[in-house]
Amino acid sequence: MTLLGLALGGALGTLCRYGINIFFQGLLKPTTLAGFPLGTMVVNVAGSFLLALLLFQSRIELPGALRIAIAAGFLGALTTFSTFEFEADQLLR
């Protein structure tokens, strides 16, 4: 059950990251920031905040499998630093 939750959370996190990137690319297209990976930066900052909130908030009681699915699966896939690195490298080139 833990592996299924992890896989499902990862798939949903990846789809959310992609959708947010597309949204921000559409917003920035007519501006001078058009090549900046703003969507990835936003999800990395927001996801890191949510992960810290989830892990350090003792009032949030979640079963172990659900906590792993959310923290490692969804938020882990959402906040992929390697995506930001790749997009920043593309911008610099």
Coordinates of C-alpha atoms in Angstrom, one line a residue:
M1 CA 0.0 0.0 0.0
T2 CA 2.9 2.4 0.8
L3 CA 4.5 1.9 -2.7
L4 CA 1.1 2.4 -4.4
G5 CA 0.6 5.7 -2.4
L6 CA 4.1 6.8 -3.2
A7 CA 3.7 6.1 -6.9
L8 CA 0.3 7.8 -7.1
G9 CA 1.5 10.8 -5.1
G10 CA 4.6 11.1 -7.4
A11 CA 2.4 11.0 -10.5
L12 CA 0.1 13.7 -9.2
G13 CA 3.0 15.9 -8.1
T14 CA 4.6 15.6 -11.5
L15 CA 1.4 16.5 -13.3
C16 CA 0.8 19.5 -10.9
R17 CA 4.4 20.8 -11.5
Y18 CA 3.9 20.5 -15.3
G19 CA 0.5 22.3 -15.2
I20 CA 1.9 25.1 -13.0
N21 CA 4.8 25.5 -15.3
I22 CA 2.5 25.8 -18.4
F23 CA 0.4 28.3 -16.5
F24 CA 3.3 30.6 -15.6
Q25 CA 4.8 30.3 -19.1
G26 CA 1.5 31.6 -20.5
L27 CA 1.5 34.5 -18.0
L28 CA 5.1 35.5 -18.8
K29 CA 5.1 35.1 -22.5
P30 CA 4.6 38.8 -23.4
T31 CA 7.1 40.0 -20.7
T32 CA 10.9 40.2 -20.6
L33 CA 10.9 37.3 -18.0
A34 CA 9.6 34.9 -20.7
G35 CA 12.5 32.5 -20.4
F36 CA 12.8 32.5 -16.6
P37 CA 11.6 29.3 -15.0
L38 CA 9.2 31.1 -12.6
G39 CA 6.7 28.2 -12.4
T40 CA 9.4 25.8 -11.2
M41 CA 10.7 28.3 -8.7
V42 CA 7.1 28.8 -7.4
V43 CA 6.5 25.1 -6.9
N44 CA 9.9 24.5 -5.3
V45 CA 9.3 27.3 -2.8
A46 CA 5.7 26.4 -2.1
G47 CA 6.4 22.7 -2.0
S48 CA 9.3 23.1 0.4
F49 CA 7.1 25.2 2.7
L50 CA 4.4 22.6 2.6
L51 CA 6.9 19.8 3.3
A52 CA 8.3 21.6 6.3
L53 CA 4.8 22.3 7.5
L54 CA 3.8 18.6 7.1
L55 CA 6.9 17.2 8.7
F56 CA 7.3 19.6 11.6
Q57 CA 3.7 20.3 12.5
S58 CA 2.9 17.8 15.3
R59 CA -0.8 18.5 15.2
I60 CA -1.2 16.9 11.8
E61 CA -1.8 13.2 12.5
L62 CA -1.5 11.1 9.3
P63 CA -1.0 7.4 8.9
G64 CA 2.6 6.5 7.9
A65 CA 1.7 5.4 4.4
L66 CA -0.3 8.6 3.7
R67 CA 2.5 10.8 5.1
I68 CA 5.0 9.1 2.8
A69 CA 2.7 9.4 -0.2
I70 CA 2.3 13.1 0.4
A71 CA 5.8 14.0 1.5
A72 CA 8.0 11.8 -0.6
G73 CA 5.6 11.1 -3.4
F74 CA 3.5 14.3 -4.2
L75 CA 5.8 17.0 -2.7
G76 CA 9.0 15.2 -3.8
A77 CA 7.8 15.1 -7.4
L78 CA 6.4 18.6 -7.2
T79 CA 9.7 20.1 -5.9
T80 CA 12.2 18.7 -8.2
F81 CA 15.3 20.9 -7.9
S82 CA 16.9 19.2 -11.0
T83 CA 14.1 20.7 -13.1
F84 CA 14.9 24.2 -11.9
E85 CA 18.6 23.6 -12.6
F86 CA 17.9 22.4 -16.1
E87 CA 15.6 25.3 -16.9
A88 CA 18.1 27.8 -15.4
D89 CA 20.9 26.3 -17.6
Q90 CA 18.7 26.6 -20.7
L91 CA 18.0 30.2 -19.8
L92 CA 21.7 31.0 -19.4
R93 CA 22.5 29.3 -22.8

